[in-house]
Coordinates of C-alpha atoms in Angstrom, one line a residue:
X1 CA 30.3 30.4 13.4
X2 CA 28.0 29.8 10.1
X3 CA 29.4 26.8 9.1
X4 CA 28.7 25.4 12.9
X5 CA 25.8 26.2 12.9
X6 CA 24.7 24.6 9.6
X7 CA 26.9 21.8 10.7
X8 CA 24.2 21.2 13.2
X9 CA 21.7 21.8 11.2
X10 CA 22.6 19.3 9.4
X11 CA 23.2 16.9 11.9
X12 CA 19.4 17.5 13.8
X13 CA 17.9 16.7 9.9
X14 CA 20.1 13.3 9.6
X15 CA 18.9 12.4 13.4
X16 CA 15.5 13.0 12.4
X17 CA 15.3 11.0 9.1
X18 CA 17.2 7.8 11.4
X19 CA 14.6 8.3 13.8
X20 CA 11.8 8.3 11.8
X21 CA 13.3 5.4 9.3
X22 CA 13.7 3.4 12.6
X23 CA 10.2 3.3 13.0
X24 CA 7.8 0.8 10.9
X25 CA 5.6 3.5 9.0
X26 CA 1.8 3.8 10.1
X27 CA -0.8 1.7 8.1
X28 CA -1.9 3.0 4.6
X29 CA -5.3 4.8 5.1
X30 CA -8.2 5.3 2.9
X31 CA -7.8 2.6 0.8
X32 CA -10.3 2.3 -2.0
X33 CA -11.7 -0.1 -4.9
X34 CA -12.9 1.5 -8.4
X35 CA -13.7 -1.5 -11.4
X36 CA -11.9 -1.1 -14.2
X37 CA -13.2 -0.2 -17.7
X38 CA -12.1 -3.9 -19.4
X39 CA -12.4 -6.2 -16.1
X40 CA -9.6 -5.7 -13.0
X41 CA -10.1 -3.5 -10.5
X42 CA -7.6 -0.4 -9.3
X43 CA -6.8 -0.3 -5.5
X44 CA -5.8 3.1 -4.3
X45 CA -4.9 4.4 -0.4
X46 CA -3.5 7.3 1.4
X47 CA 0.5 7.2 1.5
X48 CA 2.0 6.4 4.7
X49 CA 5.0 8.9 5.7
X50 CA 8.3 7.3 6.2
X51 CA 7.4 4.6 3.8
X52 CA 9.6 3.3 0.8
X53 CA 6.9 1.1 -0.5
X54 CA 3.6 -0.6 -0.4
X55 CA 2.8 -4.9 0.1
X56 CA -0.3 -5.6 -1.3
X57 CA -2.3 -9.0 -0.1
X58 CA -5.4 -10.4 -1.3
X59 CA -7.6 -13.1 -0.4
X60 CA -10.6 -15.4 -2.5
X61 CA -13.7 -15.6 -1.4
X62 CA -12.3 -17.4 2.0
X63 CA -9.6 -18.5 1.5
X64 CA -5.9 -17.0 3.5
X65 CA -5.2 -13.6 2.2
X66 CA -1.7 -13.9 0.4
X67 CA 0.7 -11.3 -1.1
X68 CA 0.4 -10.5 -4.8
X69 CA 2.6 -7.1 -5.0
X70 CA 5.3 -4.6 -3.9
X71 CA 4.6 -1.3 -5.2
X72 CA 6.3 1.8 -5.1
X73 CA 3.8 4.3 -5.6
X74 CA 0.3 4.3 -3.3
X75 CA -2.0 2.4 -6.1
X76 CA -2.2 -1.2 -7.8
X77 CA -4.4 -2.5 -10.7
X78 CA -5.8 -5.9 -10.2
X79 CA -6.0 -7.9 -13.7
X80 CA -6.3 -11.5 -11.9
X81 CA -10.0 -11.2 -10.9
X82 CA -12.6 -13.5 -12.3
X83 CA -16.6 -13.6 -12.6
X84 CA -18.6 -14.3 -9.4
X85 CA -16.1 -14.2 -6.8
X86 CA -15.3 -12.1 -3.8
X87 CA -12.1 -10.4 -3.6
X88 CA -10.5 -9.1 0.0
X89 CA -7.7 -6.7 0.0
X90 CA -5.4 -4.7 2.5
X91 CA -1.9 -2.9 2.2
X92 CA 0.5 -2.9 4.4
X93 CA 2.9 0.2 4.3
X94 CA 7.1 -1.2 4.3
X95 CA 10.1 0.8 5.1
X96 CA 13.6 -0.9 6.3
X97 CA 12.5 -1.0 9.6
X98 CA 9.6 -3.2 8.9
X99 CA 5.4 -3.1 7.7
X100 CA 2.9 -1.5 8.9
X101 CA 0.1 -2.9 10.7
X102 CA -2.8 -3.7 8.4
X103 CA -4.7 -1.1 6.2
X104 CA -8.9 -1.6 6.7
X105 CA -10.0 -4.8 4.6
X106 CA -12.2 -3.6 1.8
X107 CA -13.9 -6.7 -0.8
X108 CA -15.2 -6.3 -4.7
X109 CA -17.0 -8.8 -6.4
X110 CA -16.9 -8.8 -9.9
X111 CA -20.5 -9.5 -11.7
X112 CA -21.0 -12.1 -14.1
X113 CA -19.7 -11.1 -18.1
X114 CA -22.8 -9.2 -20.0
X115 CA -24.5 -11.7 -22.4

């Protein structure tokens, strides 16, 4: 009688990781800009349950936001940013089911170089 019962257990756990992997995961949340100490700037959100990884897009000042990583973890470090223009970013949160809807857009702009 153990053993069925654990059996079951087992089998409710296994349903509920296929129902919840079946889903796309919720969008990242909280998602934050800090400059970094030698240029760049470091994106950090809120992970998403259910989610095996993190797309990262980006836009230029107005141009069409594009993708520019596929992290694992719920931060990214931006290196490519230059002088005097506005950078746009949201994450979308990926599992194999799919992404997430959008995180909030948040926008840095990085000053001109000191003289």
């Amino acid at each position: 009688m153990k053993n069925h019962r654990s059996v079951v257990l087992m089998m409710l756990v296994l349903m509920s990781v296929g129902v919840a992997l079946s889903q796309a995961p919720l969008p990242p949340t909280n998602l934050t800009l800090q400059p970094g100490m030698h240029g760049g700037v470091m994106l950090r959100w809120d992970s998403s349950a259910n989610a095996l990884g993190y797309k990262v897009f980006k836009a230029v000042d107005t141009s069409n936001f594009f993708r520019v990583a596929v992290v694992l973890r719920p931060g990214y470090f931006d290196w490519a940013i230059f002088p005097n223009q506005t950078y746009h970013y949201y994450v979308k949160a990926s599992n194999l089911s799919g992404d997430s809807s959008p995180s909030d857009t948040v926008s840095y702009t990085l000053g001109p170089p000191p003289p």
